[in-house]
Amino acid sequence: QVQPAESGGGLVQAGDSLRLSCATSGRGFSSYAMGWFRQAPGKEREFVAAISVSGGNTYYADSVKGRFTISRDNAKNTVYLQMNSVKPEDTAVYYCAAATGINRSANAYLYWGQGSQVTVSS
């Protein structure tokens, strides 16, 4: 079981870059695929990116492909989301989650962090 904890959110301007981190406590980080999801006010939670256990396979939502990069450091029990060229529509609470296999569906994820607010001003 792992417990994710997000950090790195904040207020940025459109076009800026931001890196979110998700440090996990507990055991077995290197056995879990990790994902990032986001939820904007009044909207449902949506998939952003996911990475396999080894880091060799990644998935991205079309809306962030080419701008966001997910990566992981199994030695540090941490997964990252590098966000470049951010847009106002990227404003949301970003959640990190762990699953037994890489997946785009939130239902596949077992353990969730509390979220980190990202606000992009125009």
JSON list of C-alpha atoms in Angstrom, two decimals:
[
{"chain": "A", "resi": 1, "resn": "GLN", "atom": "CA", "xyz": [0.00, 0.00, 0.00]},
{"chain": "A", "resi": 2, "resn": "VAL", "atom": "CA", "xyz": [1.24, 3.50, -0.86]},
{"chain": "A", "resi": 3, "resn": "GLN", "atom": "CA", "xyz": [0.04, 6.96, 0.09]},
{"chain": "A", "resi": 4, "resn": "PRO", "atom": "CA", "xyz": [0.65, 9.64, -2.54]},
{"chain": "A", "resi": 5, "resn": "ALA", "atom": "CA", "xyz": [1.17, 13.28, -1.61]},
{"chain": "A", "resi": 6, "resn": "GLU", "atom": "CA", "xyz": [1.26, 15.99, -4.28]},
{"chain": "A", "resi": 7, "resn": "SER", "atom": "CA", "xyz": [3.26, 19.21, -4.17]},
{"chain": "A", "resi": 8, "resn": "GLY", "atom": "CA", "xyz": [4.40, 21.96, -6.50]},
{"chain": "A", "resi": 9, "resn": "GLY", "atom": "CA", "xyz": [1.11, 23.55, -7.45]},
{"chain": "A", "resi": 10, "resn": "GLY", "atom": "CA", "xyz": [0.53, 27.28, -7.49]},
{"chain": "A", "resi": 11, "resn": "LEU", "atom": "CA", "xyz": [-0.38, 30.30, -9.54]},
{"chain": "A", "resi": 12, "resn": "VAL", "atom": "CA", "xyz": [1.37, 30.73, -12.88]},
{"chain": "A", "resi": 13, "resn": "GLN", "atom": "CA", "xyz": [0.83, 32.71, -16.05]},
{"chain": "A", "resi": 14, "resn": "ALA", "atom": "CA", "xyz": [-0.16, 31.27, -19.39]},
{"chain": "A", "resi": 15, "resn": "GLY", "atom": "CA", "xyz": [2.90, 30.00, -21.22]},
{"chain": "A", "resi": 16, "resn": "ASP", "atom": "CA", "xyz": [4.87, 29.30, -18.06]},
{"chain": "A", "resi": 17, "resn": "SER", "atom": "CA", "xyz": [6.19, 25.96, -16.85]},
{"chain": "A", "resi": 18, "resn": "LEU", "atom": "CA", "xyz": [5.45, 24.15, -13.61]},
{"chain": "A", "resi": 19, "resn": "ARG", "atom": "CA", "xyz": [6.53, 20.80, -12.19]},
{"chain": "A", "resi": 20, "resn": "LEU", "atom": "CA", "xyz": [4.29, 18.80, -9.90]},
{"chain": "A", "resi": 21, "resn": "SER", "atom": "CA", "xyz": [5.78, 16.14, -7.66]},
{"chain": "A", "resi": 22, "resn": "CYS", "atom": "CA", "xyz": [4.07, 13.21, -6.01]},
{"chain": "A", "resi": 23, "resn": "ALA", "atom": "CA", "xyz": [6.03, 11.59, -3.21]},
{"chain": "A", "resi": 24, "resn": "THR", "atom": "CA", "xyz": [4.66, 8.33, -1.89]},
{"chain": "A", "resi": 25, "resn": "SER", "atom": "CA", "xyz": [4.98, 6.82, 1.55]},
{"chain": "A", "resi": 26, "resn": "GLY", "atom": "CA", "xyz": [4.44, 3.20, 2.38]},
{"chain": "A", "resi": 27, "resn": "ARG", "atom": "CA", "xyz": [5.81, 0.16, 0.60]},
{"chain": "A", "resi": 28, "resn": "GLY", "atom": "CA", "xyz": [5.82, -0.96, -2.97]},
{"chain": "A", "resi": 29, "resn": "PHE", "atom": "CA", "xyz": [6.00, 2.23, -5.02]},
{"chain": "A", "resi": 30, "resn": "SER", "atom": "CA", "xyz": [8.05, 0.47, -7.69]},
{"chain": "A", "resi": 31, "resn": "SER", "atom": "CA", "xyz": [5.25, -2.09, -8.08]},
{"chain": "A", "resi": 32, "resn": "TYR", "atom": "CA", "xyz": [2.59, 0.46, -9.03]},
{"chain": "A", "resi": 33, "resn": "ALA", "atom": "CA", "xyz": [1.81, 2.30, -12.19]},
{"chain": "A", "resi": 34, "resn": "MET", "atom": "CA", "xyz": [1.17, 5.97, -11.45]},
{"chain": "A", "resi": 35, "resn": "GLY", "atom": "CA", "xyz": [-1.24, 8.44, -12.93]},
{"chain": "A", "resi": 36, "resn": "TRP", "atom": "CA", "xyz": [-2.13, 12.12, -12.83]},
{"chain": "A", "resi": 37, "resn": "PHE", "atom": "CA", "xyz": [-5.71, 13.31, -13.00]},
{"chain": "A", "resi": 38, "resn": "ARG", "atom": "CA", "xyz": [-7.26, 16.74, -12.67]},
{"chain": "A", "resi": 39, "resn": "GLN", "atom": "CA", "xyz": [-10.58, 18.24, -11.74]},
{"chain": "A", "resi": 40, "resn": "ALA", "atom": "CA", "xyz": [-11.65, 21.75, -12.65]},
{"chain": "A", "resi": 41, "resn": "PRO", "atom": "CA", "xyz": [-14.51, 23.52, -10.85]},
{"chain": "A", "resi": 42, "resn": "GLY", "atom": "CA", "xyz": [-17.86, 22.17, -11.96]},
{"chain": "A", "resi": 43, "resn": "LYS", "atom": "CA", "xyz": [-16.29, 19.43, -14.07]},
{"chain": "A", "resi": 44, "resn": "GLU", "atom": "CA", "xyz": [-15.63, 15.74, -13.64]},
{"chain": "A", "resi": 45, "resn": "ARG", "atom": "CA", "xyz": [-12.21, 14.39, -12.81]},
{"chain": "A", "resi": 46, "resn": "GLU", "atom": "CA", "xyz": [-10.27, 13.69, -16.00]},
{"chain": "A", "resi": 47, "resn": "PHE", "atom": "CA", "xyz": [-7.22, 11.71, -16.96]},
{"chain": "A", "resi": 48, "resn": "VAL", "atom": "CA", "xyz": [-4.01, 13.64, -17.64]},
{"chain": "A", "resi": 49, "resn": "ALA", "atom": "CA", "xyz": [-1.10, 11.19, -17.85]},
{"chain": "A", "resi": 50, "resn": "ALA", "atom": "CA", "xyz": [0.06, 7.77, -16.67]},
{"chain": "A", "resi": 51, "resn": "ILE", "atom": "CA", "xyz": [3.34, 5.89, -16.46]},
{"chain": "A", "resi": 52, "resn": "SER", "atom": "CA", "xyz": [4.08, 2.21, -16.17]},
{"chain": "A", "resi": 53, "resn": "VAL", "atom": "CA", "xyz": [5.95, 0.52, -13.34]},
{"chain": "A", "resi": 54, "resn": "SER", "atom": "CA", "xyz": [9.26, 0.64, -15.20]},
{"chain": "A", "resi": 55, "resn": "GLY", "atom": "CA", "xyz": [8.64, 4.06, -16.70]},
{"chain": "A", "resi": 56, "resn": "GLY", "atom": "CA", "xyz": [8.99, 2.64, -20.18]},
{"chain": "A", "resi": 57, "resn": "ASN", "atom": "CA", "xyz": [5.38, 3.22, -21.18]},
{"chain": "A", "resi": 58, "resn": "THR", "atom": "CA", "xyz": [3.40, 6.45, -20.88]},
{"chain": "A", "resi": 59, "resn": "TYR", "atom": "CA", "xyz": [-0.10, 7.61, -21.77]},
{"chain": "A", "resi": 60, "resn": "TYR", "atom": "CA", "xyz": [-1.30, 11.20, -22.21]},
{"chain": "A", "resi": 61, "resn": "ALA", "atom": "CA", "xyz": [-4.61, 12.94, -22.69]},
{"chain": "A", "resi": 62, "resn": "ASP", "atom": "CA", "xyz": [-4.83, 14.59, -26.09]},
{"chain": "A", "resi": 63, "resn": "SER", "atom": "CA", "xyz": [-5.27, 17.97, -24.40]},
{"chain": "A", "resi": 64, "resn": "VAL", "atom": "CA", "xyz": [-1.80, 17.82, -22.81]},
{"chain": "A", "resi": 65, "resn": "LYS", "atom": "CA", "xyz": [0.16, 15.73, -25.30]},
{"chain": "A", "resi": 66, "resn": "GLY", "atom": "CA", "xyz": [3.32, 17.55, -26.36]},
{"chain": "A", "resi": 67, "resn": "ARG", "atom": "CA", "xyz": [3.13, 19.97, -23.40]},
{"chain": "A", "resi": 68, "resn": "PHE", "atom": "CA", "xyz": [3.18, 17.73, -20.31]},
{"chain": "A", "resi": 69, "resn": "THR", "atom": "CA", "xyz": [5.66, 14.98, -19.46]},
{"chain": "A", "resi": 70, "resn": "ILE", "atom": "CA", "xyz": [5.22, 12.33, -16.80]},
{"chain": "A", "resi": 71, "resn": "SER", "atom": "CA", "xyz": [8.26, 10.65, -15.27]},
{"chain": "A", "resi": 72, "resn": "ARG", "atom": "CA", "xyz": [9.15, 8.66, -12.19]},
{"chain": "A", "resi": 73, "resn": "ASP", "atom": "CA", "xyz": [12.13, 8.03, -9.95]},
{"chain": "A", "resi": 74, "resn": "ASN", "atom": "CA", "xyz": [11.68, 4.67, -8.25]},
{"chain": "A", "resi": 75, "resn": "ALA", "atom": "CA", "xyz": [14.69, 5.29, -6.01]},
{"chain": "A", "resi": 76, "resn": "LYS", "atom": "CA", "xyz": [12.92, 8.35, -4.59]},
{"chain": "A", "resi": 77, "resn": "ASN", "atom": "CA", "xyz": [9.40, 6.89, -4.63]},
{"chain": "A", "resi": 78, "resn": "THR", "atom": "CA", "xyz": [8.30, 9.93, -6.59]},
{"chain": "A", "resi": 79, "resn": "VAL", "atom": "CA", "xyz": [6.43, 10.63, -9.80]},
{"chain": "A", "resi": 80, "resn": "TYR", "atom": "CA", "xyz": [6.57, 13.99, -11.60]},
{"chain": "A", "resi": 81, "resn": "LEU", "atom": "CA", "xyz": [4.43, 15.93, -14.01]},
{"chain": "A", "resi": 82, "resn": "GLN", "atom": "CA", "xyz": [6.35, 18.55, -15.98]},
{"chain": "A", "resi": 83, "resn": "MET", "atom": "CA", "xyz": [3.87, 21.06, -17.34]},
{"chain": "A", "resi": 84, "resn": "ASN", "atom": "CA", "xyz": [5.09, 23.36, -20.12]},
{"chain": "A", "resi": 85, "resn": "SER", "atom": "CA", "xyz": [3.25, 26.03, -22.07]},
{"chain": "A", "resi": 86, "resn": "VAL", "atom": "CA", "xyz": [0.40, 25.96, -19.59]},
{"chain": "A", "resi": 87, "resn": "LYS", "atom": "CA", "xyz": [-2.97, 27.38, -20.56]},
{"chain": "A", "resi": 88, "resn": "PRO", "atom": "CA", "xyz": [-5.84, 28.82, -18.49]},
{"chain": "A", "resi": 89, "resn": "GLU", "atom": "CA", "xyz": [-7.81, 25.65, -19.26]},
{"chain": "A", "resi": 90, "resn": "ASP", "atom": "CA", "xyz": [-5.16, 23.67, -17.34]},
{"chain": "A", "resi": 91, "resn": "THR", "atom": "CA", "xyz": [-6.47, 25.27, -14.15]},
{"chain": "A", "resi": 92, "resn": "ALA", "atom": "CA", "xyz": [-7.60, 22.47, -11.85]},
{"chain": "A", "resi": 93, "resn": "VAL", "atom": "CA", "xyz": [-6.79, 20.45, -8.77]},
{"chain": "A", "resi": 94, "resn": "TYR", "atom": "CA", "xyz": [-4.23, 17.85, -9.83]},
{"chain": "A", "resi": 95, "resn": "TYR", "atom": "CA", "xyz": [-4.31, 14.42, -8.23]},
{"chain": "A", "resi": 96, "resn": "CYS", "atom": "CA", "xyz": [-1.71, 11.69, -8.18]},
{"chain": "A", "resi": 97, "resn": "ALA", "atom": "CA", "xyz": [-2.80, 8.06, -7.93]},
{"chain": "A", "resi": 98, "resn": "ALA", "atom": "CA", "xyz": [-1.41, 4.52, -7.92]},
{"chain": "A", "resi": 99, "resn": "ALA", "atom": "CA", "xyz": [-2.70, 1.49, -9.82]},
{"chain": "A", "resi": 100, "resn": "THR", "atom": "CA", "xyz": [-1.59, -2.07, -10.36]},
{"chain": "A", "resi": 101, "resn": "GLY", "atom": "CA", "xyz": [-1.28, -1.42, -14.10]},
{"chain": "A", "resi": 102, "resn": "ILE", "atom": "CA", "xyz": [-1.05, 1.59, -16.38]},
{"chain": "A", "resi": 103, "resn": "ASN", "atom": "CA", "xyz": [-4.55, 2.81, -17.17]},
{"chain": "A", "resi": 104, "resn": "ARG", "atom": "CA", "xyz": [-6.47, 5.87, -18.32]},
{"chain": "A", "resi": 105, "resn": "SER", "atom": "CA", "xyz": [-9.49, 5.13, -16.14]},
{"chain": "A", "resi": 106, "resn": "ALA", "atom": "CA", "xyz": [-9.72, 6.61, -12.66]},
{"chain": "A", "resi": 107, "resn": "ASN", "atom": "CA", "xyz": [-11.58, 3.50, -11.55]},
{"chain": "A", "resi": 108, "resn": "ALA", "atom": "CA", "xyz": [-8.38, 1.46, -11.93]},
{"chain": "A", "resi": 109, "resn": "TYR", "atom": "CA", "xyz": [-6.50, 3.54, -9.36]},
{"chain": "A", "resi": 110, "resn": "LEU", "atom": "CA", "xyz": [-6.39, 2.31, -5.79]},
{"chain": "A", "resi": 111, "resn": "TYR", "atom": "CA", "xyz": [-4.62, 5.04, -3.84]},
{"chain": "A", "resi": 112, "resn": "TRP", "atom": "CA", "xyz": [-5.07, 8.77, -4.25]},
{"chain": "A", "resi": 113, "resn": "GLY", "atom": "CA", "xyz": [-3.40, 11.91, -2.95]},
{"chain": "A", "resi": 114, "resn": "GLN", "atom": "CA", "xyz": [-5.22, 14.94, -1.61]},
{"chain": "A", "resi": 115, "resn": "GLY", "atom": "CA", "xyz": [-4.57, 17.06, -4.67]},
{"chain": "A", "resi": 116, "resn": "SER", "atom": "CA", "xyz": [-2.61, 20.20, -5.53]},
{"chain": "A", "resi": 117, "resn": "GLN", "atom": "CA", "xyz": [-4.17, 23.34, -6.95]},
{"chain": "A", "resi": 118, "resn": "VAL", "atom": "CA", "xyz": [-2.80, 24.70, -10.21]},
{"chain": "A", "resi": 119, "resn": "THR", "atom": "CA", "xyz": [-4.12, 28.05, -11.40]},
{"chain": "A", "resi": 120, "resn": "VAL", "atom": "CA", "xyz": [-3.11, 29.49, -14.75]},
{"chain": "A", "resi": 121, "resn": "SER", "atom": "CA", "xyz": [-3.85, 33.16, -15.34]},
{"chain": "A", "resi": 122, "resn": "SER", "atom": "CA", "xyz": [-4.25, 34.58, -18.82]}
]
